[in-house]
GROMACS .gro file of N, CA and C in nm:
model
  303
    1UNK      N    1   0.079  -0.117   0.038
    1UNK     CA    2  -0.015   0.008   0.024
    1UNK      C    3   0.095   0.089   0.018
    2UNK      N    4   0.128   0.191  -0.156
    2UNK     CA    5   0.236   0.246  -0.119
    2UNK      C    6   0.150   0.347  -0.121
    3UNK      N    7   0.005   0.357  -0.199
    3UNK     CA    8  -0.058   0.484  -0.306
    3UNK      C    9  -0.081   0.628  -0.127
    4UNK      N   10  -0.128   0.607  -0.049
    4UNK     CA   11  -0.132   0.753   0.052
    4UNK      C   12   0.008   0.772   0.104
    5UNK      N   13   0.124   0.704   0.128
    5UNK     CA   14   0.282   0.780   0.095
    5UNK      C   15   0.303   0.846   0.004
    6UNK      N   16   0.207   0.775  -0.110
    6UNK     CA   17   0.254   0.907  -0.295
    6UNK      C   18   0.173   1.001  -0.205
    7UNK      N   19   0.044   0.997  -0.174
    7UNK     CA   20  -0.030   1.129  -0.182
    7UNK      C   21   0.036   1.257  -0.077
    8UNK      N   22   0.065   1.172   0.059
    8UNK     CA   23   0.136   1.271   0.174
    8UNK      C   24   0.286   1.347   0.092
    9UNK      N   25   0.331   1.229   0.013
    9UNK     CA   26   0.429   1.320  -0.099
    9UNK      C   27   0.428   1.422  -0.134
   10UNK      N   28   0.308   1.417  -0.277
   10UNK     CA   29   0.259   1.499  -0.299
   10UNK      C   30   0.215   1.638  -0.244
   11UNK      N   31   0.096   1.632  -0.237
   11UNK     CA   32   0.055   1.666  -0.134
   11UNK      C   33   0.226   1.845  -0.058
   12UNK      N   34   0.277   1.741  -0.013
   12UNK     CA   35   0.364   1.825   0.055
   12UNK      C   36   0.510   1.935  -0.053
   13UNK      N   37   0.542   1.818  -0.142
   13UNK     CA   38   0.523   1.919  -0.304
   13UNK      C   39   0.479   2.019  -0.306
   14UNK      N   40   0.381   2.024  -0.353
   14UNK     CA   41   0.268   2.104  -0.384
   14UNK      C   42   0.248   2.238  -0.263
   15UNK      N   43   0.282   2.179  -0.142
   15UNK     CA   44   0.244   2.292  -0.021
   15UNK      C   45   0.463   2.362  -0.043
   16UNK      N   46   0.526   2.271  -0.052
   16UNK     CA   47   0.681   2.342  -0.098
   16UNK      C   48   0.710   2.421  -0.220
   17UNK      N   49   0.601   2.412  -0.279
   17UNK     CA   50   0.646   2.494  -0.468
   17UNK      C   51   0.508   2.645  -0.418
   18UNK      N   52   0.418   2.598  -0.329
   18UNK     CA   53   0.365   2.736  -0.276
   18UNK      C   54   0.398   2.822  -0.239
   19UNK      N   55   0.501   2.830  -0.111
   19UNK     CA   56   0.510   2.894  -0.038
   19UNK      C   57   0.646   2.940  -0.065
   20UNK      N   58   0.755   2.907  -0.242
   20UNK     CA   59   0.849   2.914  -0.240
   20UNK      C   60   0.798   3.061  -0.300
   21UNK      N   61   0.740   3.071  -0.390
   21UNK     CA   62   0.655   3.207  -0.475
   21UNK      C   63   0.674   3.299  -0.395
   22UNK      N   64   0.622   3.277  -0.299
   22UNK     CA   65   0.666   3.405  -0.249
   22UNK      C   66   0.791   3.444  -0.143
   23UNK      N   67   0.756   3.345  -0.107
   23UNK     CA   68   0.948   3.347  -0.039
   23UNK      C   69   1.072   3.339  -0.078
   24UNK      N   70   1.085   3.394  -0.199
   24UNK     CA   71   1.205   3.396  -0.302
   24UNK      C   72   1.177   3.532  -0.303
   25UNK      N   73   1.011   3.542  -0.383
   25UNK     CA   74   0.982   3.722  -0.505
   25UNK      C   75   0.980   3.833  -0.350
   26UNK      N   76   0.903   3.774  -0.255
   26UNK     CA   77   0.926   3.878  -0.205
   26UNK      C   78   0.806   4.023  -0.215
   27UNK      N   79   0.777   4.112  -0.164
   27UNK     CA   80   0.731   4.163  -0.268
   27UNK      C   81   0.739   4.263  -0.397
   28UNK      N   82   0.826   4.165  -0.509
   28UNK     CA   83   0.872   4.261  -0.554
   28UNK      C   84   0.762   4.224  -0.708
   29UNK      N   85   0.765   4.276  -0.807
   29UNK     CA   86   0.671   4.269  -0.907
   29UNK      C   87   0.722   4.149  -0.976
   30UNK      N   88   0.640   4.114  -1.091
   30UNK     CA   89   0.709   4.021  -1.176
   30UNK      C   90   0.740   4.061  -1.329
   31UNK      N   91   0.815   4.098  -1.313
   31UNK     CA   92   0.825   4.146  -1.504
   31UNK      C   93   0.729   4.110  -1.605
   32UNK      N   94   0.720   4.184  -1.654
   32UNK     CA   95   0.541   4.204  -1.765
   32UNK      C   96   0.550   4.072  -1.903
   33UNK      N   97   0.710   4.005  -1.935
   33UNK     CA   98   0.635   3.889  -2.023
   33UNK      C   99   0.630   3.774  -1.921
   34UNK      N  100   0.647   3.776  -1.839
   34UNK     CA  101   0.684   3.639  -1.698
   34UNK      C  102   0.512   3.676  -1.688
   35UNK      N  103   0.403   3.754  -1.645
   35UNK     CA  104   0.328   3.706  -1.624
   35UNK      C  105   0.225   3.710  -1.767
   36UNK      N  106   0.322   3.808  -1.834
   36UNK     CA  107   0.207   3.716  -1.942
   36UNK      C  108   0.182   3.557  -1.986
   37UNK      N  109   0.303   3.519  -1.985
   37UNK     CA  110   0.302   3.363  -1.985
   37UNK      C  111   0.225   3.354  -1.865
   38UNK      N  112   0.300   3.363  -1.723
   38UNK     CA  113   0.138   3.280  -1.653
   38UNK      C  114  -0.026   3.317  -1.733
   39UNK      N  115  -0.026   3.362  -1.780
   39UNK     CA  116  -0.158   3.435  -1.822
   39UNK      C  117  -0.151   3.327  -1.913
   40UNK      N  118  -0.080   3.267  -2.018
   40UNK     CA  119  -0.099   3.155  -2.097
   40UNK      C  120  -0.130   3.077  -2.056
   41UNK      N  121  -0.061   3.043  -1.898
   41UNK     CA  122  -0.075   2.851  -1.927
   41UNK      C  123  -0.235   2.791  -1.920
   42UNK      N  124  -0.271   2.885  -1.877
   42UNK     CA  125  -0.361   2.730  -1.821
   42UNK      C  126  -0.456   2.730  -1.899
   43UNK      N  127  -0.530   2.849  -2.055
   43UNK     CA  128  -0.553   2.801  -2.183
   43UNK      C  129  -0.500   2.679  -2.227
   44UNK      N  130  -0.288   2.699  -2.266
   44UNK     CA  131  -0.307   2.583  -2.295
   44UNK      C  132  -0.263   2.464  -2.269
   45UNK      N  133  -0.309   2.420  -2.075
   45UNK     CA  134  -0.304   2.330  -2.047
   45UNK      C  135  -0.409   2.271  -2.056
   46UNK      N  136  -0.520   2.325  -2.065
   46UNK     CA  137  -0.705   2.258  -2.084
   46UNK      C  138  -0.690   2.291  -2.301
   47UNK      N  139  -0.555   2.349  -2.294
   47UNK     CA  140  -0.591   2.296  -2.482
   47UNK      C  141  -0.494   2.138  -2.454
   48UNK      N  142  -0.443   2.114  -2.409
   48UNK     CA  143  -0.389   1.966  -2.441
   48UNK      C  144  -0.481   1.882  -2.411
   49UNK      N  145  -0.490   1.908  -2.233
   49UNK     CA  146  -0.568   1.819  -2.189
   49UNK      C  147  -0.731   1.763  -2.320
   50UNK      N  148  -0.748   1.891  -2.351
   50UNK     CA  149  -0.880   1.840  -2.436
   50UNK      C  150  -0.855   1.750  -2.558
   51UNK      N  151  -0.706   1.755  -2.607
   51UNK     CA  152  -0.604   1.710  -2.770
   51UNK      C  153  -0.638   1.619  -2.722
   52UNK      N  154  -0.600   1.589  -2.614
   52UNK     CA  155  -0.581   1.415  -2.562
   52UNK      C  156  -0.668   1.364  -2.514
   53UNK      N  157  -0.734   1.412  -2.449
   53UNK     CA  158  -0.977   1.379  -2.430
   53UNK      C  159  -0.930   1.352  -2.562
   54UNK      N  160  -0.950   1.385  -2.693
   54UNK     CA  161  -0.978   1.334  -2.850
   54UNK      C  162  -0.889   1.231  -2.924
   55UNK      N  163  -0.788   1.313  -2.927
   55UNK     CA  164  -0.719   1.182  -3.033
   55UNK      C  165  -0.651   1.085  -2.938
   56UNK      N  166  -0.654   1.075  -2.796
   56UNK     CA  167  -0.615   1.016  -2.765
   56UNK      C  168  -0.424   0.959  -2.710
   57UNK      N  169  -0.444   0.887  -2.549
   57UNK     CA  170  -0.283   0.934  -2.542
   57UNK      C  171  -0.170   0.915  -2.656
   58UNK      N  172  -0.254   0.810  -2.684
   58UNK     CA  173  -0.137   0.833  -2.833
   58UNK      C  174  -0.169   0.893  -2.991
   59UNK      N  175  -0.203   0.937  -2.992
   59UNK     CA  176  -0.296   0.957  -3.009
   59UNK      C  177  -0.314   0.863  -3.182
   60UNK      N  178  -0.422   0.756  -3.140
   60UNK     CA  179  -0.380   0.611  -3.190
   60UNK      C  180  -0.598   0.654  -3.173
   61UNK      N  181  -0.674   0.634  -3.119
   61UNK     CA  182  -0.810   0.681  -3.141
   61UNK      C  183  -0.866   0.756  -3.178
   62UNK      N  184  -0.889   0.903  -3.257
   62UNK     CA  185  -0.912   0.995  -3.234
   62UNK      C  186  -1.085   0.940  -3.316
   63UNK      N  187  -1.134   1.028  -3.201
   63UNK     CA  188  -1.244   0.992  -3.183
   63UNK      C  189  -1.346   1.141  -3.286
   64UNK      N  190  -1.476   1.087  -3.367
   64UNK     CA  191  -1.440   1.200  -3.434
   64UNK      C  192  -1.639   1.264  -3.335
   65UNK      N  193  -1.653   1.151  -3.232
   65UNK     CA  194  -1.771   1.251  -3.220
   65UNK      C  195  -1.743   1.365  -3.133
   66UNK      N  196  -1.666   1.289  -3.083
   66UNK     CA  197  -1.620   1.454  -2.974
   66UNK      C  198  -1.550   1.535  -3.045
   67UNK      N  199  -1.479   1.535  -3.143
   67UNK     CA  200  -1.470   1.638  -3.203
   67UNK      C  201  -1.506   1.770  -3.191
   68UNK      N  202  -1.636   1.638  -3.334
   68UNK     CA  203  -1.764   1.716  -3.387
   68UNK      C  204  -1.895   1.827  -3.249
   69UNK      N  205  -1.880   1.731  -3.125
   69UNK     CA  206  -1.915   1.786  -3.002
   69UNK      C  207  -1.894   1.912  -2.927
   70UNK      N  208  -1.667   1.902  -2.955
   70UNK     CA  209  -1.655   2.018  -2.948
   70UNK      C  210  -1.685   2.124  -3.070
   71UNK      N  211  -1.705   2.156  -3.201
   71UNK     CA  212  -1.779   2.206  -3.263
   71UNK      C  213  -1.859   2.293  -3.214
   72UNK      N  214  -2.001   2.203  -3.155
   72UNK     CA  215  -2.094   2.248  -3.129
   72UNK      C  216  -2.021   2.366  -3.016
   73UNK      N  217  -2.038   2.320  -2.937
   73UNK     CA  218  -1.980   2.374  -2.813
   73UNK      C  219  -1.953   2.503  -2.893
   74UNK      N  220  -1.808   2.517  -2.968
   74UNK     CA  221  -1.706   2.619  -3.026
   74UNK      C  222  -1.866   2.668  -3.100
   75UNK      N  223  -1.960   2.652  -3.150
   75UNK     CA  224  -1.984   2.741  -3.249
   75UNK      C  225  -2.160   2.841  -3.194
   76UNK      N  226  -2.120   2.733  -3.026
   76UNK     CA  227  -2.271   2.800  -2.936
   76UNK      C  228  -2.173   2.956  -2.875
   77UNK      N  229  -2.017   2.942  -2.851
   77UNK     CA  230  -2.033   3.059  -2.790
   77UNK      C  231  -1.970   3.111  -2.872
   78UNK      N  232  -2.019   3.115  -3.042
   78UNK     CA  233  -1.937   3.224  -3.129
   78UNK      C  234  -2.119   3.294  -3.169
   79UNK      N  235  -2.166   3.208  -3.115
   79UNK     CA  236  -2.292   3.251  -3.147
   79UNK      C  237  -2.346   3.314  -3.048
   80UNK      N  238  -2.259   3.403  -2.916
   80UNK     CA  239  -2.277   3.407  -2.787
   80UNK      C  240  -2.354   3.390  -2.727
   81UNK      N  241  -2.379   3.216  -2.684
   81UNK     CA  242  -2.455   3.125  -2.545
   81UNK      C  243  -2.393   3.119  -2.501
   82UNK      N  244  -2.437   3.114  -2.326
   82UNK     CA  245  -2.272   3.107  -2.239
   82UNK      C  246  -2.217   2.960  -2.204
   83UNK      N  247  -2.191   2.976  -2.100
   83UNK     CA  248  -2.082   2.812  -2.125
   83UNK      C  249  -2.190   2.679  -2.075
   84UNK      N  250  -2.333   2.645  -2.020
   84UNK     CA  251  -2.388   2.605  -1.978
   84UNK      C  252  -2.448   2.592  -2.163
   85UNK      N  253  -2.490   2.697  -2.208
   85UNK     CA  254  -2.624   2.570  -2.264
   85UNK      C  255  -2.538   2.548  -2.405
   86UNK      N  256  -2.379   2.663  -2.432
   86UNK     CA  257  -2.278   2.635  -2.500
   86UNK      C  258  -2.213   2.410  -2.477
   87UNK      N  259  -2.158   2.389  -2.392
   87UNK     CA  260  -2.127   2.272  -2.352
   87UNK      C  261  -2.287   2.177  -2.378
   88UNK      N  262  -2.367   2.195  -2.285
   88UNK     CA  263  -2.519   2.117  -2.311
   88UNK      C  264  -2.565   2.092  -2.498
   89UNK      N  265  -2.471   2.186  -2.567
   89UNK     CA  266  -2.517   2.152  -2.715
   89UNK      C  267  -2.353   2.069  -2.812
   90UNK      N  268  -2.290   2.093  -2.718
   90UNK     CA  269  -2.218   2.003  -2.768
   90UNK      C  270  -2.210   1.860  -2.726
   91UNK      N  271  -2.217   1.835  -2.598
   91UNK     CA  272  -2.332   1.688  -2.557
   91UNK      C  273  -2.438   1.616  -2.605
   92UNK      N  274  -2.496   1.745  -2.689
   92UNK     CA  275  -2.612   1.695  -2.783
   92UNK      C  276  -2.625   1.664  -2.875
   93UNK      N  277  -2.462   1.745  -2.996
   93UNK     CA  278  -2.421   1.701  -3.068
   93UNK      C  279  -2.280   1.519  -3.041
   94UNK      N  280  -2.275   1.528  -2.953
   94UNK     CA  281  -2.210   1.369  -2.944
   94UNK      C  282  -2.286   1.229  -2.946
   95UNK      N  283  -2.390   1.268  -2.872
   95UNK     CA  284  -2.475   1.174  -2.858
   95UNK      C  285  -2.580   1.203  -2.950
   96UNK      N  286  -2.623   1.301  -3.039
   96UNK     CA  287  -2.678   1.237  -3.180
   96UNK      C  288  -2.582   1.170  -3.276
   97UNK      N  289  -2.516   1.237  -3.265
   97UNK     CA  290  -2.353   1.178  -3.363
   97UNK      C  291  -2.346   1.016  -3.303
   98UNK      N  292  -2.322   0.971  -3.176
   98UNK     CA  293  -2.318   0.830  -3.124
   98UNK      C  294  -2.382   0.743  -3.169
   99UNK      N  295  -2.505   0.850  -3.178
   99UNK     CA  296  -2.676   0.768  -3.129
   99UNK      C  297  -2.669   0.691  -3.288
  100UNK      N  298  -2.673   0.848  -3.444
  100UNK     CA  299  -2.691   0.800  -3.586
  100UNK      C  300  -2.546   0.698  -3.604
  101UNK      N  301  -2.410   0.661  -3.510
  101UNK     CA  302  -2.308   0.614  -3.625
  101UNK      C  303  -2.326   0.509  -3.542
   0.00000   0.00000   0.00000
């Protein structure tokens, strides 16, 4: 049973990383390029997670129904639909294609 020691180690490392930033920076401001890079990390990670979910971890089992659902959600957002209805639109497109195919 190595699960709980591993969880404790990850939690401790997480706390150390979170404490390292304020400790090393103190009250200084970060440079603008660093702030821009930090702002782009979340969308980049979200995009990577979506690509891995759609294409598979080895890019060998691409699911067209999920890609079409993402397109439906994107189209709804481009038409200025709120997030939840856009997500529901993507789910409906995916479910309909899976039902038909």
